Tab-separated table of N, CA and C in Angstrom:
chain	number	residue	atom	x	y	z
A	517	UNK	N	0.818	-1.194	0.000
A	517	UNK	CA	0.000	0.000	0.000
A	517	UNK	C	0.868	1.266	0.000
A	518	UNK	N	2.032	1.190	0.672
A	518	UNK	CA	2.921	2.348	0.711
A	518	UNK	C	3.402	2.726	-0.683
A	519	UNK	N	3.675	1.733	-1.509
A	519	UNK	CA	4.148	1.987	-2.882
A	519	UNK	C	3.087	2.755	-3.667
A	520	UNK	N	1.833	2.379	-3.507
A	520	UNK	CA	0.730	3.058	-4.201
A	520	UNK	C	0.656	4.522	-3.750
A	521	UNK	N	0.756	4.748	-2.455
A	521	UNK	CA	0.722	6.101	-1.913
A	521	UNK	C	1.910	6.917	-2.433
A	522	UNK	N	3.063	6.277	-2.494
A	522	UNK	CA	4.281	6.922	-2.981
A	522	UNK	C	4.129	7.337	-4.452
A	523	UNK	N	3.599	6.435	-5.271
A	523	UNK	CA	3.390	6.749	-6.692
A	523	UNK	C	2.379	7.866	-6.875
A	524	UNK	N	1.333	7.852	-6.069
A	524	UNK	CA	0.311	8.896	-6.129
A	524	UNK	C	0.930	10.264	-5.805
A	525	UNK	N	1.762	10.288	-4.766
A	525	UNK	CA	2.420	11.533	-4.366
A	525	UNK	C	3.371	12.012	-5.462
A	526	UNK	N	4.105	11.087	-6.055
A	526	UNK	CA	5.022	11.405	-7.144
A	526	UNK	C	4.268	12.036	-8.309
A	527	UNK	N	3.115	11.470	-8.646
A	527	UNK	CA	2.283	11.984	-9.729
A	527	UNK	C	1.834	13.408	-9.419
A	528	UNK	N	1.398	13.641	-8.191
A	528	UNK	CA	0.934	14.964	-7.806
A	528	UNK	C	2.051	15.999	-7.858
A	529	UNK	N	3.273	15.572	-7.555
A	529	UNK	CA	4.402	16.495	-7.522
A	529	UNK	C	4.999	16.758	-8.902
A	530	UNK	N	4.660	15.928	-9.873
A	530	UNK	CA	5.159	16.136	-11.225
A	530	UNK	C	4.556	17.435	-11.756
A	531	UNK	N	5.412	18.347	-12.233
A	531	UNK	CA	4.867	19.624	-12.698
A	531	UNK	C	3.931	19.443	-13.894
A	532	UNK	N	2.884	20.269	-13.924
A	532	UNK	CA	1.934	20.251	-15.031
A	532	UNK	C	2.568	21.044	-16.169
A	533	UNK	N	2.691	20.403	-17.317
A	533	UNK	CA	3.286	21.060	-18.474
A	533	UNK	C	2.294	21.063	-19.629
A	534	UNK	N	2.133	22.228	-20.215
A	534	UNK	CA	1.291	22.363	-21.402
A	534	UNK	C	2.166	22.128	-22.622
A	535	UNK	N	1.538	21.705	-23.733
A	535	UNK	CA	2.329	21.501	-24.923
A	535	UNK	C	1.510	21.015	-26.104
A	536	UNK	N	2.247	20.785	-27.185
A	536	UNK	CA	1.656	20.328	-28.441
A	536	UNK	C	2.099	18.888	-28.671
A	537	UNK	N	1.159	18.054	-29.101
A	537	UNK	CA	1.459	16.649	-29.343
A	537	UNK	C	1.032	16.253	-30.749
A	538	UNK	N	1.544	15.107	-31.167
A	538	UNK	CA	1.224	14.569	-32.496
A	538	UNK	C	0.837	13.107	-32.355
A	539	UNK	N	-0.219	12.719	-33.051
A	539	UNK	CA	-0.610	11.306	-33.157
A	539	UNK	C	-0.362	10.919	-34.606
A	540	UNK	N	0.414	9.870	-34.822
A	540	UNK	CA	0.757	9.451	-36.181
A	540	UNK	C	0.223	8.045	-36.445
A	541	UNK	N	-0.442	7.904	-37.580
A	541	UNK	CA	-0.890	6.597	-38.050
A	541	UNK	C	0.308	5.961	-38.753
A	542	UNK	N	0.839	4.888	-38.202
A	542	UNK	CA	2.045	4.248	-38.755
A	542	UNK	C	1.786	3.568	-40.092
A	543	UNK	N	0.525	3.294	-40.420
A	543	UNK	CA	0.228	2.593	-41.669
A	543	UNK	C	0.123	3.525	-42.871
A	544	UNK	N	-0.408	4.734	-42.650
A	544	UNK	CA	-0.542	5.649	-43.796
A	544	UNK	C	0.134	7.004	-43.571
A	545	UNK	N	0.822	7.144	-42.434
A	545	UNK	CA	1.573	8.354	-42.073
A	545	UNK	C	0.711	9.602	-41.904
A	546	UNK	N	-0.600	9.442	-41.756
A	546	UNK	CA	-1.449	10.597	-41.496
A	546	UNK	C	-1.212	11.056	-40.058
A	547	UNK	N	-1.329	12.373	-39.861
A	547	UNK	CA	-0.968	12.979	-38.586
A	547	UNK	C	-2.123	13.801	-38.030
A	548	UNK	N	-2.234	13.777	-36.714
A	548	UNK	CA	-3.132	14.684	-36.003
A	548	UNK	C	-2.279	15.504	-35.052
A	549	UNK	N	-2.475	16.804	-35.047
A	549	UNK	CA	-1.752	17.683	-34.130
A	549	UNK	C	-2.763	18.308	-33.186
A	550	UNK	N	-2.451	18.276	-31.904
A	550	UNK	CA	-3.316	18.869	-30.898
A	550	UNK	C	-2.497	19.475	-29.785
A	551	UNK	N	-3.179	20.134	-28.874
A	551	UNK	CA	-2.494	20.718	-27.730
A	551	UNK	C	-3.283	20.426	-26.473
A	552	UNK	N	-2.600	20.507	-25.355
A	552	UNK	CA	-3.230	20.260	-24.072
A	552	UNK	C	-2.552	21.113	-23.003
A	553	UNK	N	-3.330	21.539	-22.023
A	553	UNK	CA	-2.770	22.302	-20.909
A	553	UNK	C	-1.982	21.405	-19.966
A	554	UNK	N	-2.161	20.087	-20.109
A	554	UNK	CA	-1.494	19.140	-19.232
A	554	UNK	C	-1.097	17.912	-20.046
A	555	UNK	N	0.174	17.798	-20.368
A	555	UNK	CA	0.638	16.669	-21.189
A	555	UNK	C	0.429	15.323	-20.498
A	556	UNK	N	0.202	15.336	-19.190
A	556	UNK	CA	-0.107	14.082	-18.494
A	556	UNK	C	-1.445	13.511	-18.970
A	557	UNK	N	-2.279	14.343	-19.609
A	557	UNK	CA	-3.597	13.879	-20.043
A	557	UNK	C	-3.556	13.124	-21.375
A	558	UNK	N	-2.380	12.896	-21.947
A	558	UNK	CA	-2.316	12.134	-23.200
A	558	UNK	C	-2.909	10.739	-23.006
A	559	UNK	N	-2.774	10.183	-21.820
A	559	UNK	CA	-3.402	8.880	-21.558
A	559	UNK	C	-4.914	8.996	-21.627
A	560	UNK	N	-5.444	10.149	-21.253
A	560	UNK	CA	-6.878	10.382	-21.348
A	560	UNK	C	-7.343	10.427	-22.788
A	561	UNK	N	-6.500	10.975	-23.663
A	561	UNK	CA	-6.829	11.018	-25.092
A	561	UNK	C	-6.834	9.599	-25.655
A	562	UNK	N	-5.852	8.806	-25.252
A	562	UNK	CA	-5.823	7.400	-25.681
A	562	UNK	C	-7.077	6.675	-25.186
A	563	UNK	N	-7.470	6.965	-23.951
A	563	UNK	CA	-8.667	6.348	-23.382
A	563	UNK	C	-9.900	6.724	-24.194
A	564	UNK	N	-10.011	8.028	-24.555
A	564	UNK	CA	-11.158	8.463	-25.362
A	564	UNK	C	-11.174	7.743	-26.707
A	565	UNK	N	-10.008	7.621	-27.339
A	565	UNK	CA	-9.932	6.916	-28.626
A	565	UNK	C	-10.312	5.445	-28.460
A	566	UNK	N	-9.826	4.822	-27.401
A	566	UNK	CA	-10.146	3.412	-27.142
A	566	UNK	C	-11.640	3.202	-26.931
A	567	UNK	N	-12.314	4.225	-26.418
A	567	UNK	CA	-13.731	4.098	-26.080
A	567	UNK	C	-14.640	4.870	-27.027
A	568	UNK	N	-14.133	5.133	-28.235
A	568	UNK	CA	-14.916	5.781	-29.289
A	568	UNK	C	-15.476	7.140	-28.867
A	569	UNK	N	-14.680	7.883	-28.067
A	569	UNK	CA	-15.161	9.153	-27.559
A	569	UNK	C	-14.355	10.363	-28.002
A	570	UNK	N	-13.488	10.197	-29.001
A	570	UNK	CA	-12.652	11.311	-29.464
A	570	UNK	C	-13.419	12.075	-30.533
A	571	UNK	N	-14.067	13.147	-30.138
A	571	UNK	CA	-14.947	13.886	-31.049
A	571	UNK	C	-14.222	14.981	-31.827
A	572	UNK	N	-12.976	15.249	-31.497
A	572	UNK	CA	-12.220	16.310	-32.164
A	572	UNK	C	-11.933	15.982	-33.623
A	573	UNK	N	-11.723	14.699	-33.916
A	573	UNK	CA	-11.468	14.276	-35.295
A	573	UNK	C	-12.156	12.938	-35.546
A	574	UNK	N	-13.275	12.988	-36.246
A	574	UNK	CA	-14.029	11.764	-36.564
A	574	UNK	C	-13.185	10.808	-37.418
A	575	UNK	N	-12.395	11.372	-38.353
A	575	UNK	CA	-11.575	10.534	-39.239
A	575	UNK	C	-10.532	9.763	-38.438
A	576	UNK	N	-9.892	10.432	-37.490
A	576	UNK	CA	-8.911	9.756	-36.644
A	576	UNK	C	-9.600	8.671	-35.824
A	577	UNK	N	-10.747	8.993	-35.244
A	577	UNK	CA	-11.475	8.006	-34.446
A	577	UNK	C	-11.852	6.793	-35.288
A	578	UNK	N	-12.311	7.022	-36.509
A	578	UNK	CA	-12.700	5.930	-37.400
A	578	UNK	C	-11.517	5.013	-37.693
A	579	UNK	N	-10.371	5.599	-38.036
A	579	UNK	CA	-9.202	4.767	-38.358
A	579	UNK	C	-8.654	4.084	-37.113
A	580	UNK	N	-8.744	4.737	-35.949
A	580	UNK	CA	-8.336	4.112	-34.688
A	580	UNK	C	-9.190	2.868	-34.444
A	581	UNK	N	-10.499	3.002	-34.679
A	581	UNK	CA	-11.412	1.865	-34.488
A	581	UNK	C	-11.080	0.732	-35.456
A	582	UNK	N	-10.752	1.081	-36.700
A	582	UNK	CA	-10.470	0.069	-37.721
A	582	UNK	C	-9.116	-0.609	-37.516
A	583	UNK	N	-8.087	0.173	-37.194
A	583	UNK	CA	-6.721	-0.336	-37.159
A	583	UNK	C	-6.228	-0.726	-35.768
A	584	UNK	N	-6.821	-0.156	-34.744
A	584	UNK	CA	-6.389	-0.440	-33.373
A	584	UNK	C	-5.277	0.475	-32.916
A	585	UNK	N	-5.095	0.529	-31.606
A	585	UNK	CA	-4.140	1.470	-31.019
A	585	UNK	C	-2.691	1.198	-31.402
A	586	UNK	N	-2.357	-0.036	-31.744
A	586	UNK	CA	-0.972	-0.357	-32.091
A	586	UNK	C	-0.538	0.258	-33.421
A	587	UNK	N	-1.488	0.762	-34.199
A	587	UNK	CA	-1.167	1.384	-35.488
A	587	UNK	C	-0.814	2.867	-35.322
A	588	UNK	N	-0.820	3.377	-34.086
A	588	UNK	CA	-0.603	4.806	-33.853
A	588	UNK	C	0.497	5.049	-32.835
A	589	UNK	N	1.191	6.173	-33.020
A	589	UNK	CA	2.179	6.601	-32.039
A	589	UNK	C	1.819	7.990	-31.546
A	590	UNK	N	2.184	8.283	-30.311
A	590	UNK	CA	1.997	9.593	-29.696
A	590	UNK	C	3.367	10.197	-29.446
A	591	UNK	N	3.483	11.490	-29.704
A	591	UNK	CA	4.762	12.169	-29.529
A	591	UNK	C	4.505	13.600	-29.066
A	592	UNK	N	5.269	14.039	-28.078
A	592	UNK	CA	5.202	15.438	-27.653
A	592	UNK	C	6.124	16.222	-28.582
A	593	UNK	N	5.569	17.212	-29.272
A	593	UNK	CA	6.360	18.006	-30.215
A	593	UNK	C	7.089	19.157	-29.531
A	594	UNK	N	6.394	19.819	-28.610
A	594	UNK	CA	7.021	20.951	-27.934
A	594	UNK	C	6.250	21.270	-26.664
A	595	UNK	N	7.012	21.538	-25.601
A	595	UNK	CA	6.401	21.954	-24.349
A	595	UNK	C	6.355	23.477	-24.323
A	596	UNK	N	5.293	23.997	-23.752
A	596	UNK	CA	5.120	25.435	-23.660
A	596	UNK	C	6.078	25.992	-22.620
A	597	UNK	N	6.857	26.971	-23.027
A	597	UNK	CA	7.779	27.614	-22.092
A	597	UNK	C	6.993	28.608	-21.252
A	598	UNK	N	7.369	28.713	-19.997
A	598	UNK	CA	6.693	29.655	-19.101
A	598	UNK	C	6.934	31.072	-19.603
A	599	UNK	N	5.872	31.858	-19.612
A	599	UNK	CA	5.947	33.226	-20.126
A	599	UNK	C	5.624	34.182	-18.989
A	600	UNK	N	6.488	35.161	-18.776
A	600	UNK	CA	6.273	36.127	-17.704
A	600	UNK	C	5.456	37.330	-18.159
A	601	UNK	N	5.090	37.357	-19.419
A	601	UNK	CA	4.310	38.476	-19.950
A	601	UNK	C	2.891	38.411	-19.376
A	602	UNK	N	2.500	39.419	-18.595
A	602	UNK	CA	1.170	39.387	-17.980
A	602	UNK	C	0.025	39.566	-18.982
A	603	UNK	N	0.347	39.954	-20.210
A	603	UNK	CA	-0.685	40.205	-21.213
A	603	UNK	C	-0.956	38.981	-22.096
A	604	UNK	N	-0.190	37.917	-21.905
A	604	UNK	CA	-0.373	36.696	-22.696
A	604	UNK	C	-0.798	35.574	-21.755
A	605	UNK	N	-1.984	35.028	-21.971
A	605	UNK	CA	-2.446	33.922	-21.132
A	605	UNK	C	-1.840	32.614	-21.627
A	606	UNK	N	-1.852	31.615	-20.769
A	606	UNK	CA	-1.344	30.302	-21.163
A	606	UNK	C	-2.168	29.761	-22.333
A	607	UNK	N	-3.472	29.994	-22.290
A	607	UNK	CA	-4.354	29.516	-23.353
A	607	UNK	C	-3.962	30.124	-24.693
A	608	UNK	N	-3.700	31.426	-24.708
A	608	UNK	CA	-3.306	32.104	-25.952
A	608	UNK	C	-1.948	31.606	-26.441
A	609	UNK	N	-1.012	31.472	-25.514
A	609	UNK	CA	0.334	31.013	-25.877
A	609	UNK	C	0.282	29.591	-26.423
A	610	UNK	N	-0.556	28.753	-25.828
A	610	UNK	CA	-0.689	27.370	-26.287
A	610	UNK	C	-1.327	27.323	-27.676
A	611	UNK	N	-2.322	28.169	-27.902
A	611	UNK	CA	-2.970	28.240	-29.222
A	611	UNK	C	-1.961	28.678	-30.283
A	612	UNK	N	-1.109	29.643	-29.955
A	612	UNK	CA	-0.074	30.098	-30.891
A	612	UNK	C	0.924	28.987	-31.191
A	613	UNK	N	1.309	28.251	-30.155
A	613	UNK	CA	2.261	27.155	-30.329
A	613	UNK	C	1.661	26.062	-31.218
A	614	UNK	N	0.396	25.739	-30.988
A	614	UNK	CA	-0.278	24.737	-31.812
A	614	UNK	C	-0.362	25.220	-33.265
A	615	UNK	N	-0.698	26.481	-33.451
A	615	UNK	CA	-0.800	27.061	-34.804
A	615	UNK	C	0.546	26.975	-35.528
A	616	UNK	N	1.623	27.226	-34.803
A	616	UNK	CA	2.969	27.128	-35.383
A	616	UNK	C	3.207	25.720	-35.931
A	617	UNK	N	2.836	24.707	-35.150
A	617	UNK	CA	3.043	23.322	-35.588
A	617	UNK	C	2.100	22.929	-36.717
A	618	UNK	N	0.871	23.444	-36.684
A	618	UNK	CA	-0.066	23.163	-37.777
A	618	UNK	C	0.473	23.740	-39.086
A	619	UNK	N	1.039	24.943	-39.026
A	619	UNK	CA	1.625	25.573	-40.220
A	619	UNK	C	2.822	24.771	-40.727
A	620	UNK	N	3.633	24.313	-39.786
A	620	UNK	CA	4.859	23.590	-40.140
A	620	UNK	C	4.565	22.215	-40.745
A	621	UNK	N	3.633	21.482	-40.150
A	621	UNK	CA	3.387	20.088	-40.542
A	621	UNK	C	2.290	19.965	-41.607
A	622	UNK	N	1.313	20.869	-41.594
A	622	UNK	CA	0.198	20.836	-42.552
A	622	UNK	C	-0.545	19.488	-42.534
A	623	UNK	N	-1.090	19.102	-41.370
A	623	UNK	CA	-1.762	17.801	-41.266
A	623	UNK	C	-3.216	17.833	-41.753
A	624	UNK	N	-3.396	18.213	-43.000
A	624	UNK	CA	-4.740	18.367	-43.558
A	624	UNK	C	-4.942	17.425	-44.743
A	625	UNK	N	-6.192	17.138	-45.051
A	625	UNK	CA	-6.516	16.330	-46.229
A	625	UNK	C	-5.876	14.961	-46.178
A	626	UNK	N	-5.157	14.616	-47.240
A	626	UNK	CA	-4.515	13.301	-47.333
A	626	UNK	C	-3.374	13.136	-46.344
A	627	UNK	N	-2.849	14.239	-45.812
A	627	UNK	CA	-1.689	14.196	-44.920
A	627	UNK	C	-2.062	14.101	-43.450
A	628	UNK	N	-3.335	14.359	-43.127
A	628	UNK	CA	-3.653	14.339	-41.710
A	628	UNK	C	-5.117	14.374	-41.381
A	629	UNK	N	-5.364	14.491	-40.096
A	629	UNK	CA	-6.712	14.426	-39.554
A	629	UNK	C	-7.255	15.788	-39.115
A	630	UNK	N	-6.414	16.809	-39.111
A	630	UNK	CA	-6.871	18.133	-38.686
A	630	UNK	C	-7.702	18.781	-39.779
A	631	UNK	N	-8.578	19.687	-39.371
A	631	UNK	CA	-9.392	20.473	-40.296
A	631	UNK	C	-8.888	21.913	-40.284
A	632	UNK	N	-8.783	22.511	-41.444
A	632	UNK	CA	-8.393	23.927	-41.499
A	632	UNK	C	-9.505	24.754	-40.877
A	633	UNK	N	-9.114	25.675	-40.031
A	633	UNK	CA	-10.086	26.550	-39.366
A	633	UNK	C	-10.376	27.756	-40.222
A	634	UNK	N	-11.640	28.113	-40.341
A	634	UNK	CA	-12.020	29.330	-41.060
A	634	UNK	C	-11.613	30.528	-40.214
A	635	UNK	N	-11.091	31.528	-40.867
A	635	UNK	CA	-10.621	32.714	-40.113
A	635	UNK	C	-11.538	33.872	-40.291
């Protein structure tokens, strides 16, 4: 029981890091790029995909259901650096970081699962 308590405490003490991640389909190389305020929640995203609950990208969910989790890899692309600028919120900074990666990778159409946002 002590080991369980120790692991729980370790988890709580691990700093919360925001960042951008990538999910890659190893069979067709299609990519999904997303961001999260807490990179520890990537397991939650896997859980949603496993349970047909990933509503952000229907195409990714469909292929996950067809191919299974072993056909995909998860990768952290970049962690959000702490910003001391009081005029920039973490949410805004994270959105900018995600946009940078979307521009760089272009995971749209045949290359990915993301949808271009209307501006």
